[in-house]
Tab-separated table of C-alpha atoms in Angstrom:
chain	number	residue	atom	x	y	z
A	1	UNK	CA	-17.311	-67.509	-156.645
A	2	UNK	CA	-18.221	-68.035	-160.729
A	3	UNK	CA	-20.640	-70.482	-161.735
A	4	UNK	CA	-19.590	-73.446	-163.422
A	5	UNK	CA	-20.862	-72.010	-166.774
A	6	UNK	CA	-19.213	-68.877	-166.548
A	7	UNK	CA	-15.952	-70.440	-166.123
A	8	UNK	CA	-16.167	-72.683	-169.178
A	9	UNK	CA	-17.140	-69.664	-171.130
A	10	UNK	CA	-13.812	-67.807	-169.737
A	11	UNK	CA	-11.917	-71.115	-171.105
A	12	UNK	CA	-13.096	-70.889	-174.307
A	13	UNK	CA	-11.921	-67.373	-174.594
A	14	UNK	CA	-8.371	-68.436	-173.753
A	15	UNK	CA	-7.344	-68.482	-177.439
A	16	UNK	CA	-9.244	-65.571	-178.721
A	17	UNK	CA	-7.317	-63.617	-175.629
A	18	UNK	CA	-3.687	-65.399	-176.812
A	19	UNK	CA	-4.284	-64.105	-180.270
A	20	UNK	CA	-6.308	-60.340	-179.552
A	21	UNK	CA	-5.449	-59.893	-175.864
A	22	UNK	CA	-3.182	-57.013	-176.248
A	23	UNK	CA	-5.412	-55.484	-179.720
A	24	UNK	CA	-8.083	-55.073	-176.676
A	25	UNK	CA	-5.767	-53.120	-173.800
A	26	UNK	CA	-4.323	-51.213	-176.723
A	27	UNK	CA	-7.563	-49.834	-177.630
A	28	UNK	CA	-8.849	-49.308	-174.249
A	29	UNK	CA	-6.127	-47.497	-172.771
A	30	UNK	CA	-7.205	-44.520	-175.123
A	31	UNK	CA	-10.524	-44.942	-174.476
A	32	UNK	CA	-10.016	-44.458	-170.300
A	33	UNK	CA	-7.716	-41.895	-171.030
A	34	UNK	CA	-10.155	-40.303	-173.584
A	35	UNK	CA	-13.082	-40.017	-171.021
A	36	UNK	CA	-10.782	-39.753	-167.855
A	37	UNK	CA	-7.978	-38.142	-168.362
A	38	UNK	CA	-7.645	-37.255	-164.608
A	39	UNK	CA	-5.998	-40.942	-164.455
A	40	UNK	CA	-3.194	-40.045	-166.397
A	41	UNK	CA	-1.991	-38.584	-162.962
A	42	UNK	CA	-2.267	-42.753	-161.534
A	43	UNK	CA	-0.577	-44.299	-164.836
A	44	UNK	CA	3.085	-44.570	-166.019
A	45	UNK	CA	3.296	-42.964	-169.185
A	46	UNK	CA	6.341	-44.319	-170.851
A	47	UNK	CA	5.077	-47.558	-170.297
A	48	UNK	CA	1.706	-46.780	-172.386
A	49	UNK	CA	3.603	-45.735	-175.583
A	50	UNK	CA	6.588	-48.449	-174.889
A	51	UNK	CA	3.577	-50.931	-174.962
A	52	UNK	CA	4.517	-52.116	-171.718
A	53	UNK	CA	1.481	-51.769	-169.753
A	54	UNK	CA	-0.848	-52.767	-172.474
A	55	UNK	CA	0.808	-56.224	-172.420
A	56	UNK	CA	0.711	-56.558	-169.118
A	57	UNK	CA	-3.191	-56.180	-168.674
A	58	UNK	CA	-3.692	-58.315	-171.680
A	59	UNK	CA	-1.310	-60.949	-169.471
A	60	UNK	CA	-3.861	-60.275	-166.932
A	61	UNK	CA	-7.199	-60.923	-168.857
A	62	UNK	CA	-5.331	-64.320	-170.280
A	63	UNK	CA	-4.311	-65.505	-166.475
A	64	UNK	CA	-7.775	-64.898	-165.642
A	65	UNK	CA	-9.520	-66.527	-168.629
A	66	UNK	CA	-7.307	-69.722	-167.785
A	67	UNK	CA	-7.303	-69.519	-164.107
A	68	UNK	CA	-10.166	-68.194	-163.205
A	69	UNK	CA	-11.342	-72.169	-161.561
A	70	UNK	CA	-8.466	-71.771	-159.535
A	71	UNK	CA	-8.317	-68.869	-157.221
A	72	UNK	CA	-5.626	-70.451	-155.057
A	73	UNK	CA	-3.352	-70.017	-158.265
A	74	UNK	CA	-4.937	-66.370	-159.143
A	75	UNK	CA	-4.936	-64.901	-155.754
A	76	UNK	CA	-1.150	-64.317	-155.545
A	77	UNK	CA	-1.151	-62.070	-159.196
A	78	UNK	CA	-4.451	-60.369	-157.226
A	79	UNK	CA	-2.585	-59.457	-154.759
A	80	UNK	CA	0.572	-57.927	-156.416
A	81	UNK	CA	-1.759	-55.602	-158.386
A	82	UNK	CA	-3.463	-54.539	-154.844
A	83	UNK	CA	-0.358	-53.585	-153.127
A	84	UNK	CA	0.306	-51.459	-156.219
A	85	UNK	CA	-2.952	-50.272	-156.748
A	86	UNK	CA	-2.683	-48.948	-152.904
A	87	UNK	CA	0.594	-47.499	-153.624
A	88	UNK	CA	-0.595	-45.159	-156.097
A	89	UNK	CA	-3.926	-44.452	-154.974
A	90	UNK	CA	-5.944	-46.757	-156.678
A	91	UNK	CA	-9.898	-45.888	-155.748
A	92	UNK	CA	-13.319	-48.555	-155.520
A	93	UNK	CA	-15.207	-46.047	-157.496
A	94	UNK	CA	-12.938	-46.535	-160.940
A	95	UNK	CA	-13.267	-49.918	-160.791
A	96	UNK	CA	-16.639	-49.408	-162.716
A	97	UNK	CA	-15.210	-47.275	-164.743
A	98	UNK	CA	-12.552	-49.257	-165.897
A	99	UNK	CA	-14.970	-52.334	-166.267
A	100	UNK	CA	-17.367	-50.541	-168.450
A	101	UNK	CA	-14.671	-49.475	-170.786
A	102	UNK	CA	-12.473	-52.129	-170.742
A	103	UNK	CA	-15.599	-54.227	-172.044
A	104	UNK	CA	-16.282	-52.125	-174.478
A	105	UNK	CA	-13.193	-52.598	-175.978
A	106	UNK	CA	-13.156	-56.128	-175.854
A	107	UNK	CA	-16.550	-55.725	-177.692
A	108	UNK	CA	-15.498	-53.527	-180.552
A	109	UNK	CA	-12.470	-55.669	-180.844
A	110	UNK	CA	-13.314	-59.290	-180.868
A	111	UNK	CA	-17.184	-58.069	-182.384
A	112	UNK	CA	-19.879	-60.891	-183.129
A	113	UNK	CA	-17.201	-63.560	-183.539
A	114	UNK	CA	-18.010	-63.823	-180.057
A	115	UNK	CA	-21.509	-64.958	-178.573
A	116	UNK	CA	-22.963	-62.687	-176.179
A	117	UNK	CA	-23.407	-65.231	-173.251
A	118	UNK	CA	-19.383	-64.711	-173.821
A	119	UNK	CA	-19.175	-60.887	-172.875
A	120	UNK	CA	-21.727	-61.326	-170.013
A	121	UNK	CA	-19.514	-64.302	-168.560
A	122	UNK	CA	-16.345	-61.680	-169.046
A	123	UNK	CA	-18.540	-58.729	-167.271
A	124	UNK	CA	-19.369	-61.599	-164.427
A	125	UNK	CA	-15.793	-62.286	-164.426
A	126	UNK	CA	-14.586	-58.248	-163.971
A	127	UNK	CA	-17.030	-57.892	-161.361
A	128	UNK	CA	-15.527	-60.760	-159.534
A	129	UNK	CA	-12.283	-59.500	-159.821
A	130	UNK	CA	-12.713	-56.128	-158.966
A	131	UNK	CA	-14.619	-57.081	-155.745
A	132	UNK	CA	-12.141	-59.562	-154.716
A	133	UNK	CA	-8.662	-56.673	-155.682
A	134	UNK	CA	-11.345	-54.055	-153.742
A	135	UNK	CA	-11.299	-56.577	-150.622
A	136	UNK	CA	-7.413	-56.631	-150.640
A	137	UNK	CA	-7.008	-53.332	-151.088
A	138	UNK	CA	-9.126	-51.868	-148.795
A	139	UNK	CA	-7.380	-53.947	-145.755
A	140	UNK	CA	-3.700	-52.675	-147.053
A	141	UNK	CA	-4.588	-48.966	-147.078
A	142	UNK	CA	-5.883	-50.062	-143.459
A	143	UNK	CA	-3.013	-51.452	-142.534
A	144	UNK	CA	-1.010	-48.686	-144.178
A	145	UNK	CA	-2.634	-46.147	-142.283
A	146	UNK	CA	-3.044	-47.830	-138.847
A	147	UNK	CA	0.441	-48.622	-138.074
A	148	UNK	CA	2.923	-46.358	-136.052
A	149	UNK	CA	3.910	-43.804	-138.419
A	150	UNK	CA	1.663	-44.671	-140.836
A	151	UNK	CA	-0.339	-42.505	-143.166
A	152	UNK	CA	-3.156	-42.622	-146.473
A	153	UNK	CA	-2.243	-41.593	-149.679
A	154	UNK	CA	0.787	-39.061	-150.263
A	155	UNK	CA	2.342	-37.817	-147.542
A	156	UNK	CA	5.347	-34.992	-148.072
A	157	UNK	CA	8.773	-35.970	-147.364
A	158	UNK	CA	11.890	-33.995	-147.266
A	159	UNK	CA	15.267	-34.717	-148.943
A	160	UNK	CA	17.899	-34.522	-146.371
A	161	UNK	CA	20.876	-36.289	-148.468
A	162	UNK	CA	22.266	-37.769	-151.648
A	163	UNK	CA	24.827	-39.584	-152.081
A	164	UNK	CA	26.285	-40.706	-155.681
A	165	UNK	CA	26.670	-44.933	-155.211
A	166	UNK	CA	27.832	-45.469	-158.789
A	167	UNK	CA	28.225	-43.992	-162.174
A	168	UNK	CA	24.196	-44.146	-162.551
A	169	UNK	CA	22.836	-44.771	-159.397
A	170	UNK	CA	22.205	-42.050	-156.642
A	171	UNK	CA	20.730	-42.613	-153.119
A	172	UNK	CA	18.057	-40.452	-151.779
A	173	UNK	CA	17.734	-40.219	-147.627
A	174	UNK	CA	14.365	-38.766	-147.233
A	175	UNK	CA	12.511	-37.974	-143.536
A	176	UNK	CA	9.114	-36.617	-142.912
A	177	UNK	CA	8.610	-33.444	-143.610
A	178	UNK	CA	6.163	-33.224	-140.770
A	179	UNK	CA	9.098	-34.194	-138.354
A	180	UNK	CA	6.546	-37.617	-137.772
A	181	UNK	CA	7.894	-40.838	-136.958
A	182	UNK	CA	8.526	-43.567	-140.171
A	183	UNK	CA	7.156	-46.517	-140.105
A	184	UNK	CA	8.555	-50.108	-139.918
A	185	UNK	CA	8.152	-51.661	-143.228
A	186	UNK	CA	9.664	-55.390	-144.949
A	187	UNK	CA	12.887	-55.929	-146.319
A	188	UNK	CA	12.202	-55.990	-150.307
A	189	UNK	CA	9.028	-53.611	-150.127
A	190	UNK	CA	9.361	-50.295	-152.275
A	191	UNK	CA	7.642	-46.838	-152.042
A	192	UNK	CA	5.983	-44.984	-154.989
A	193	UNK	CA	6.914	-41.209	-155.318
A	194	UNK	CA	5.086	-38.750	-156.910
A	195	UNK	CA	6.324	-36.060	-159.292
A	196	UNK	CA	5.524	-33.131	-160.252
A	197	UNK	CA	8.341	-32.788	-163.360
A	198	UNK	CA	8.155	-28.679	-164.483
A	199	UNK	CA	6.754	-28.725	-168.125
A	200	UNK	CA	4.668	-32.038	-167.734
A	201	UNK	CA	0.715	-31.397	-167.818
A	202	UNK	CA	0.255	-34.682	-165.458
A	203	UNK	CA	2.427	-36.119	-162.456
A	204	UNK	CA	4.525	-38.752	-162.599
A	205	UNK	CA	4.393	-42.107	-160.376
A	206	UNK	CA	6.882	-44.374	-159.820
A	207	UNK	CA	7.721	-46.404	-157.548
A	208	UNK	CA	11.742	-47.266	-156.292
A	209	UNK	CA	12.508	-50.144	-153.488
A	210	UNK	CA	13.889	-49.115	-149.986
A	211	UNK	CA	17.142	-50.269	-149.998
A	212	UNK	CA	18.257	-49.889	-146.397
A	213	UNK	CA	16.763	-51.856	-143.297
A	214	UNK	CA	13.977	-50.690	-141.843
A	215	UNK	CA	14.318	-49.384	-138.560
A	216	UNK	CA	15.527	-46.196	-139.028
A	217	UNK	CA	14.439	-42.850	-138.958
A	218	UNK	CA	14.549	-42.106	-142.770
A	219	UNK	CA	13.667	-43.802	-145.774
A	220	UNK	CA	15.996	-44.380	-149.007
A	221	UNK	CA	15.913	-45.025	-152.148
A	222	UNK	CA	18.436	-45.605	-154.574
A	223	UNK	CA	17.502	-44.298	-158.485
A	224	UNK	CA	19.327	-45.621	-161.422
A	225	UNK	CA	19.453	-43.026	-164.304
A	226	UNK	CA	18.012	-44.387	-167.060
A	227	UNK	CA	19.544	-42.586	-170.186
A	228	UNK	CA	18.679	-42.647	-173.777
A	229	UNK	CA	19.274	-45.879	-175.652
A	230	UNK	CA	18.414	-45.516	-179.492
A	231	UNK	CA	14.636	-45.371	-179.645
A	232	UNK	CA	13.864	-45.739	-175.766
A	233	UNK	CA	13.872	-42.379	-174.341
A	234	UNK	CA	15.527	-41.070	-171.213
A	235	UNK	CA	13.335	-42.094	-167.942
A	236	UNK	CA	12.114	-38.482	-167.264
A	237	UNK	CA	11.788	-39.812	-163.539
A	238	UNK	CA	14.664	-41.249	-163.094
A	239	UNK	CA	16.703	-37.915	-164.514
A	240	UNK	CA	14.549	-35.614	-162.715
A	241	UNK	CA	15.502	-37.226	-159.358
A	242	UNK	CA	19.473	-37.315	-160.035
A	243	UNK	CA	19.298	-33.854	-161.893
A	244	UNK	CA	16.567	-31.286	-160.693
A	245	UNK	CA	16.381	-32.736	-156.954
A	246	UNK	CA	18.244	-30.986	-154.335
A	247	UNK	CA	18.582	-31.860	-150.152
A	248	UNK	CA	15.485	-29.177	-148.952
A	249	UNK	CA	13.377	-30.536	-151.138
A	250	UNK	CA	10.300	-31.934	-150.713
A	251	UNK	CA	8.754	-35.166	-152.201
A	252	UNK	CA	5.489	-37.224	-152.431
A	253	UNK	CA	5.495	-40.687	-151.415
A	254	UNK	CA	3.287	-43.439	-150.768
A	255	UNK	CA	3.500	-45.639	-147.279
A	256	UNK	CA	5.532	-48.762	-148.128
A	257	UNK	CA	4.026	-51.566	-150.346
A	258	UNK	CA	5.006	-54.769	-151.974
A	259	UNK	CA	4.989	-58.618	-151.149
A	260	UNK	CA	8.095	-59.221	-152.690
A	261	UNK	CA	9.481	-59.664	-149.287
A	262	UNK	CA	12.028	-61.695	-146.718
A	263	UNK	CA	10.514	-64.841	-145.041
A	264	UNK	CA	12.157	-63.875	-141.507
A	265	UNK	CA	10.175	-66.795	-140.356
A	266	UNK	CA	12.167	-69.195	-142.860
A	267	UNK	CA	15.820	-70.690	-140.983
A	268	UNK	CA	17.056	-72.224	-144.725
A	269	UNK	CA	20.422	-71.338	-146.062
A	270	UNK	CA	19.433	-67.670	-148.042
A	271	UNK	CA	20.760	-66.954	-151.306
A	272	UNK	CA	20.163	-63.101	-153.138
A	273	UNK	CA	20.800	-63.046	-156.481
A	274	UNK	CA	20.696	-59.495	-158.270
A	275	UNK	CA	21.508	-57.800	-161.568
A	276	UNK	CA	22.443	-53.794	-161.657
A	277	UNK	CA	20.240	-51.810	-159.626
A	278	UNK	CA	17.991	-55.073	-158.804
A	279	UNK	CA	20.208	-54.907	-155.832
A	280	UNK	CA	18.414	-52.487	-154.404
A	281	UNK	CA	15.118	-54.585	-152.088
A	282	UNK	CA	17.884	-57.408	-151.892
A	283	UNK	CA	20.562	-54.873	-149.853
A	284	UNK	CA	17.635	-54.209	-147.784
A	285	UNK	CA	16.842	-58.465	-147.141
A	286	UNK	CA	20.412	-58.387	-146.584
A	287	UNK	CA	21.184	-55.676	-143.641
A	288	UNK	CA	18.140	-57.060	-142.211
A	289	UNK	CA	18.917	-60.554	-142.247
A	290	UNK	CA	22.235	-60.314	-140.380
A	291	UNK	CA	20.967	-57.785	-137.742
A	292	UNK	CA	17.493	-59.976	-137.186
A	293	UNK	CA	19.039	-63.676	-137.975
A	294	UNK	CA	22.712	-63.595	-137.295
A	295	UNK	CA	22.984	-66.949	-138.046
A	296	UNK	CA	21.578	-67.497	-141.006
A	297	UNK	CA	24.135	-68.622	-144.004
A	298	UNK	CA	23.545	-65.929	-146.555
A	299	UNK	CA	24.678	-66.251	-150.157
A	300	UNK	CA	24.706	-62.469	-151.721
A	301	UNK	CA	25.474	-62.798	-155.839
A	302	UNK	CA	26.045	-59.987	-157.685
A	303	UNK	CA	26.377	-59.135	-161.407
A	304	UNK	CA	27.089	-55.690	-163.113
A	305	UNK	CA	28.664	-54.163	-166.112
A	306	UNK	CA	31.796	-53.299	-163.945
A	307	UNK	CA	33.253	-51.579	-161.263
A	308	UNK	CA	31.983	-48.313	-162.282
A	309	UNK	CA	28.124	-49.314	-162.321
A	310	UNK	CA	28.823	-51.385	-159.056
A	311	UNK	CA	26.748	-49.367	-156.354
A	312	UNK	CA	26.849	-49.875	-152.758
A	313	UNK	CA	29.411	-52.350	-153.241
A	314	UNK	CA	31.402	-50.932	-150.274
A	315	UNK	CA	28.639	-51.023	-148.160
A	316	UNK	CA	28.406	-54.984	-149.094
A	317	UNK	CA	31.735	-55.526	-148.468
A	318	UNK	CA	31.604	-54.175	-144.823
A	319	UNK	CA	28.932	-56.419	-143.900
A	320	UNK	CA	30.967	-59.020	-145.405
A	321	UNK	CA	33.377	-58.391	-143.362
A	322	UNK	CA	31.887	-58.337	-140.243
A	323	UNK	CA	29.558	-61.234	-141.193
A	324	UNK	CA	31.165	-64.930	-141.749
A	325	UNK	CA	28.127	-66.358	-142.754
A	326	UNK	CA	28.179	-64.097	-145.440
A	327	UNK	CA	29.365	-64.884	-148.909
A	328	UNK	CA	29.451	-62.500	-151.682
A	329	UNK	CA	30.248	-63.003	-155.337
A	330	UNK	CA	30.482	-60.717	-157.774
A	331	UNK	CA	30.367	-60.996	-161.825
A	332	UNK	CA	30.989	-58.020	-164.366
A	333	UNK	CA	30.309	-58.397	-167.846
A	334	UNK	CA	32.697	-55.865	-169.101
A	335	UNK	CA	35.207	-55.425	-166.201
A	336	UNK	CA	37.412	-52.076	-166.789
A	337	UNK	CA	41.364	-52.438	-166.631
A	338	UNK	CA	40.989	-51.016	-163.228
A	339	UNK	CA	38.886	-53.733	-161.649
A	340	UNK	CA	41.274	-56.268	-163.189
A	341	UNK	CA	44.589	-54.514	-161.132
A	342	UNK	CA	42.412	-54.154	-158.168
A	343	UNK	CA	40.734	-57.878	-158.052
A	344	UNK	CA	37.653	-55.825	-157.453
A	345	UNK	CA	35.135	-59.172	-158.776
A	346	UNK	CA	35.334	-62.770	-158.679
A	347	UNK	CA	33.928	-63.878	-162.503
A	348	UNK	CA	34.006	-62.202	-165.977
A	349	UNK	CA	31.152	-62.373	-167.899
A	350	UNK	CA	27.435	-62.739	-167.525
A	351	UNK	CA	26.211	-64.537	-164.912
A	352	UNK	CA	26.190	-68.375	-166.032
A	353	UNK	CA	23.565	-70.384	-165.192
A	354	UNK	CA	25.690	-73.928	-165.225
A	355	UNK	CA	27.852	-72.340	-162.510
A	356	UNK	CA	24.774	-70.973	-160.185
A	357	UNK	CA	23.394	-74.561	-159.932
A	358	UNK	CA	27.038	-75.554	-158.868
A	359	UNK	CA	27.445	-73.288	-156.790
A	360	UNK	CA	23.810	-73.501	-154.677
A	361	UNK	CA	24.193	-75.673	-151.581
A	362	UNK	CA	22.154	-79.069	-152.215
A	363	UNK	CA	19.671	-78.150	-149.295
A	364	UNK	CA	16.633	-76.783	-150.295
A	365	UNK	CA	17.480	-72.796	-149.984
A	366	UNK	CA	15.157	-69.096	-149.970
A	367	UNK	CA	16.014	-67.961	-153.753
A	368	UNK	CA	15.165	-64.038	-154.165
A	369	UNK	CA	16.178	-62.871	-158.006
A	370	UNK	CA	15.978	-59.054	-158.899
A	371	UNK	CA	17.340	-57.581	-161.863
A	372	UNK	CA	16.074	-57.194	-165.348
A	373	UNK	CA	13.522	-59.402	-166.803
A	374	UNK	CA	16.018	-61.244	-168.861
A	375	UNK	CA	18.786	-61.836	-165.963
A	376	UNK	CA	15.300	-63.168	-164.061
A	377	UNK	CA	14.137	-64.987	-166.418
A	378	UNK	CA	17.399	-66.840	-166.675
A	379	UNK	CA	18.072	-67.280	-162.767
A	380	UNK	CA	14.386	-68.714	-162.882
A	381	UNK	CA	14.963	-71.270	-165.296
A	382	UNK	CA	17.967	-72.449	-164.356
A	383	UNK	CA	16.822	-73.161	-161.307
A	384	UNK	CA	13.653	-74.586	-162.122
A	385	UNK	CA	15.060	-78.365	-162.244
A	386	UNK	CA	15.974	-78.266	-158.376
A	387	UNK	CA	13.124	-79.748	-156.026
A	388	UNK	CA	12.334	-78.250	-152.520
A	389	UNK	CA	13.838	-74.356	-152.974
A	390	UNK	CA	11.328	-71.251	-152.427
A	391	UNK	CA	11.877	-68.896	-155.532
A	392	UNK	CA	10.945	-65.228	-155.515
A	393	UNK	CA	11.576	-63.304	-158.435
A	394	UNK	CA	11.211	-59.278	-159.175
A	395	UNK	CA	11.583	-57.723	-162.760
A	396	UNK	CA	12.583	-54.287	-163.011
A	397	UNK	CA	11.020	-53.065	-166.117
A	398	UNK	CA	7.870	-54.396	-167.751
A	399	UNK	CA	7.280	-57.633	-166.859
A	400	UNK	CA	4.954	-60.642	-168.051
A	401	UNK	CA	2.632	-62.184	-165.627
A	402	UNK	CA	3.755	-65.722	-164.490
A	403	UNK	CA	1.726	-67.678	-162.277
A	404	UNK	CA	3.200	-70.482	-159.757
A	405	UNK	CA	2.238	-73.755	-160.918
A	406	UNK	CA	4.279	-76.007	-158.733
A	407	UNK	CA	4.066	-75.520	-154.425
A	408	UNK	CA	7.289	-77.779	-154.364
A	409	UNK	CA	9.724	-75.027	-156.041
A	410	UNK	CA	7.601	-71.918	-155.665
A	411	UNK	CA	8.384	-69.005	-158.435
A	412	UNK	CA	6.599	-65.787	-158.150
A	413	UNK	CA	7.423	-64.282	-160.441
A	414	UNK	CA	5.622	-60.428	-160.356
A	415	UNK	CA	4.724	-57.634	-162.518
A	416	UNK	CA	7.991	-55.405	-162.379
A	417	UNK	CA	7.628	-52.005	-160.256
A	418	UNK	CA	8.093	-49.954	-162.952
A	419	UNK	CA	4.936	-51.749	-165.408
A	420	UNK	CA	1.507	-50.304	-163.918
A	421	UNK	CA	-0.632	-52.757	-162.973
A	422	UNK	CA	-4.014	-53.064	-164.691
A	423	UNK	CA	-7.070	-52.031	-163.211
């Protein structure tokens, strides 16, 4: 643990890191990649010149400057970045690396406006960190390796179908290529893939939720294409996968990681709540949850552009069907004539907040929220006023770094999978 004087140093840095957090991760990202360029291979590279993933570390440094005197409110962050750091083959020996440099650039950045009992508390602090992420992530590639079917690293898997769910999102069925067994994994947990695009100098890492149950003897995944919108360029993963990739083909993934995952051991009424492809870990809660707790009242809210962009909404309504305990709702923002002849949603429009807190049963309820970080962001505060619920929240695309701050209504609310996660 710190000392007590190393933790009041790390508080007085909180300002300096609100106003020059992200002028130091912008300025040490070239400096790793400078002197190690092997870890482009580990880090997403969109997200380095979208400014993504410098944000996010600097969101890091800040939690840890403010929270460092209170692990129990720290761990939880620590342990999102572990299960991704596992996931893409995150190593103890570049933790020193990425300490060394990443002080350096605090150095040159912040200079002698900031004593030099200051940087040795922050070098204290890294260490600290790194040994406690180290801990976690050693045990999860144990546990990732250990378990029936399990394996280290990258392990070669072969696409055996594809199947086009929507206008932009296309499902993947992969098996091992080694005709091994797959291993269980938890409803909401996601594996990273590694690519190796023709034309790009350094393979690509990224990371898509399994969006079936587990139990079965394949993995999928289901990739939204993410075209070009004015300045934000076309997600060369994302287009490689629908375009390029073929059934016979082989890819790279990761065993499954992720804590963004379904409290089977919770009986309270369940309610999913995704935007556009942040269905994806929630179908996988949901198949789960009516094969493992029949039972269970389930809640399953939907929003999408329209019908077009709706994937696996078939596959939704069947286990509606057979399910009674199973509500789904549906909202499209910009419904086409053709969902409006065929009754094909229930609400026009974006998802309203005033009507979600109408519509949740009074009884404290399991709240899981996956979509874009705006649609989170507004799921998450407008439920913030109700006492008692459990609120788990993913962002797809890069995120912020939110810490809980109230056991009573519980809102995790994670680094997205697509943002690397900081050293």
């Amino acid at each position: 643990m710190l000392s007590e004087r190393v933790l009041q140093l790390l508080q007085k840095t909180v300002p300096a890191m609100e106003e020059k957090g992200e002028a130091i991760t912008r300025r040490f990202y070239p400096l790793l990649f400078s002197e190690h360029p092997e870890l482009l291979h580990v880090f997403n590279h969109a997200h380095q010149h979208s400014g993504g993933q410098p944000k996010a570390l600097a969101d890091t440094l800040l939690a840890a400057a403010r929270y460092a005197a209170q692990p129990e409110r720290l761990f939880p962050l620590l342990r999102r970045i572990a299960h991704k750091h596992r996931s893409v083959g995150v190593k103890k020996e570049q933790y020193p690396i990425v300490g060394r440099i990443l002080l350096g650039a605090m150095r040159e950045t912040l200079g002698e406006s900031i004593p030099e009992e200051v940087y040795q508390a922050w070098e204290t602090a890294y260490q600290w960190l790194a040994q406690e992420l180290i801990r976690m992530e050693s045990e999860l590639y144990r546990q990732a390796a250990v378990q029936p079917g399990g394996w280290d690293g990258f392990r070669p898997f072969t696409v055996v179908r594809k199947v086009k769910e929507s206008r932009s999102i296309l499902s993947i069925y992969l098996r091992p290529a080694d005709g091994g067994a797959v291993p269980l994994f938890l409803p909401g947990q996601y594996v990273s893939v590694r690519l190796q695009i023709p034309g790009e100098r350094y393979a690509l890492i990224r990371q898509y939720s399994l969006s079936d149950a587990p139990g079965t003897a394949y993995f999928r995944i289901s990739v939204k294409k993410e075209e070009k919108v004015g300045d934000k360029p076309a997600g060369k993963g994302s287009n490689y996968l629908h375009e390029q990739v073929h059934p016979g083909d082989m890819l790279m993934l990761s065993a499954p990681a992720g804590d963004f995952v379904l409290d089977m051991q919770s009986e309270r009424p369940l309610v999913l709540v995704s935007g556009g492809v942040g269905q994806t870990p929630l179908l996988s809660m949901l198949k789960t949850v009516v094969r493992e707790q029949p039972e269970r009242k389930v809640w399953y809210i939907h929003a999408a552009r329209n019908g077009q962009e709706h994937g696996m909404k078939e596959e939704v309504r069947q286990i509606v069907q057979r399910h009674d305990q199973v509500q789904n709702i549906i909202w499209y923002s910009r419904p086409t004539a053709e969902d409006v002849r065929n009754g094909s949603f229930d609400y026009e429009g974006y998802l309203d907040g005033r009507w979600l807190l109408r519509t949740l049963p009074s009884c404290p309820v399991d709240l899981y929220v996956c979509g874009p970080q705006s649609f989170v962001e507004q799921v998450a505060r407008t439920v913030a006023a109700r006492v008692g619920d459990c609120v788990f929240c993913e962002r797809f695309g890069p995120g912020e770094v939110h810490v809980a701050d109230s056991p009573a209504n519980e809102i995790i609310t994670p680094f997205s999978k697509e943002a690397d996660l900081p050293c």
